Amino acid sequence: MKILFWLLLAFMPLSAQAEKFVFTTAWTAQAQFAGYYVAKEKGFYSEMGLDVVIQHPSLTNSAFQRLQTDQCDAAMFSMMSAMDFISQGIPLVNIFQDSMNSSNILVSRWNKNPIEMKGKKVAVFYSDPNYLIYIMSRKDGLNYEWVPFTSNINVFLSGAVDATMVVSYNEFILLQQAGFDMPEESLYRFSDHDYNIQENGVYVKRDYFLKHRNEVSRFAIASRRGWEWVAAHPDEALDIVMKYVEASNIPTNRVVQKLMLKEVLRLQVDRESKRREFRVRADMVEKASQLMNKYGMLRREVTYSELVGSK
């Protein structure tokens, strides 16, 4: 990584003006994107000759919509979402992967095992299809009734649904902070049930990738430096996160963001190598493709080589 960094730096014109690169995150400002904030604030992007603009999506203008309409050069999606888009004829290429593990958890409202709640109401994210819960429900014949929600836990806490999908770095923390009792038997952690599939990565359109290989490589190198700095300086990184949170008027606090950052960093560590690898795993792509194909979520097989742009 260090050798590649210096090679790229050596071939950059000293007088060249920084190239603008617009990146849309997966959601509003929060610690989930700390590495990118740090890479910008610490000058890692500018050192690579990039003027990176970080955008955040909204419910009415998603990351995918922004990428499709050229409002940004790169956007963040889950691996399974990206594979879905590709199968629909929208060529995308992963240029950086910050997730190595699944964060998805199904939480029961009534302290029951979620997979014993056939036909019950389950709250699911409105803005991002949760492929794993749909696959698990079909595979096990659970016949859940889906209730879409946007971005908070109120529909679950109110008792309007019997279970809810959460991610371990966000809604799960909010439930803990709300004092909701969650015994382990009421949780279905997808990563512990042979559904451990990587989640968010940064994607560009394939034609952009083919024309801007050098730029996306520099973005990836600087982003990795950002995340490695975050892992080494979490408290200082949190200061930077809160700057972005406050600028965006996000209703959260430092305690929640600190817990989120800790969990995001944990999810970045590959279970087998015990390292932060920042790469797409071919075996996880194959597993995701097989599951999504089997349960009718892909129009065709999506391969590792096309996902990372080597095909």
CSV table of C-alpha atoms in Angstrom, one decimal, residues 104-122 133 136-137 140-146 156 162-166 182-190 193:
chain,number,residue,atom,x,y,z
A,104,ASN,CA,-27.9,-7.0,10.2
A,105,ILE,CA,-29.8,-8.1,13.2
A,106,LEU,CA,-33.5,-9.1,13.4
A,107,VAL,CA,-34.9,-8.1,16.8
A,108,SER,CA,-38.1,-9.6,18.3
A,109,ARG,CA,-40.4,-7.2,20.2
A,110,TRP,CA,-41.7,-9.9,22.6
A,111,ASN,CA,-38.5,-11.6,23.7
A,112,LYS,CA,-39.2,-14.5,21.3
A,113,ASN,CA,-37.0,-16.2,18.8
A,114,PRO,CA,-37.6,-14.3,15.6
A,115,ILE,CA,-37.6,-17.4,13.4
A,116,GLU,CA,-40.4,-18.8,15.5
A,117,MET,CA,-42.7,-15.9,14.7
A,118,LYS,CA,-44.2,-17.0,11.4
A,119,GLY,CA,-46.6,-14.5,9.7
A,120,LYS,CA,-45.7,-11.7,12.2
A,121,LYS,CA,-45.2,-8.0,11.3
A,122,VAL,CA,-41.6,-7.1,10.7
A,133,ILE,CA,-34.3,-10.8,5.7
A,136,MET,CA,-34.2,-15.9,5.2
A,137,SER,CA,-38.0,-15.4,5.3
A,140,ASP,CA,-37.5,-20.8,6.2
A,141,GLY,CA,-41.1,-20.3,5.1
A,142,LEU,CA,-41.7,-17.6,7.7
A,143,ASN,CA,-44.2,-15.5,5.6
A,144,TYR,CA,-43.5,-12.3,7.5
A,145,GLU,CA,-45.7,-9.2,6.9
A,146,TRP,CA,-43.4,-6.4,5.9
A,156,PHE,CA,-41.0,-0.9,16.9
A,162,ASP,CA,-43.5,-7.8,16.2
A,163,ALA,CA,-39.9,-7.5,15.1
A,164,THR,CA,-37.6,-5.1,13.3
A,165,MET,CA,-34.5,-5.2,11.2
A,166,VAL,CA,-31.7,-3.1,12.5
A,182,MET,CA,-32.9,-7.5,24.2
A,183,PRO,CA,-32.0,-10.9,25.5
A,184,GLU,CA,-29.8,-12.9,23.1
A,185,GLU,CA,-32.6,-15.3,22.3
A,186,SER,CA,-34.7,-12.5,20.9
A,187,LEU,CA,-31.9,-11.6,18.3
A,188,TYR,CA,-31.2,-13.2,15.0
A,189,ARG,CA,-27.6,-12.0,14.0
A,190,PHE,CA,-27.3,-12.8,10.3
A,193,HIS,CA,-26.2,-17.9,10.6
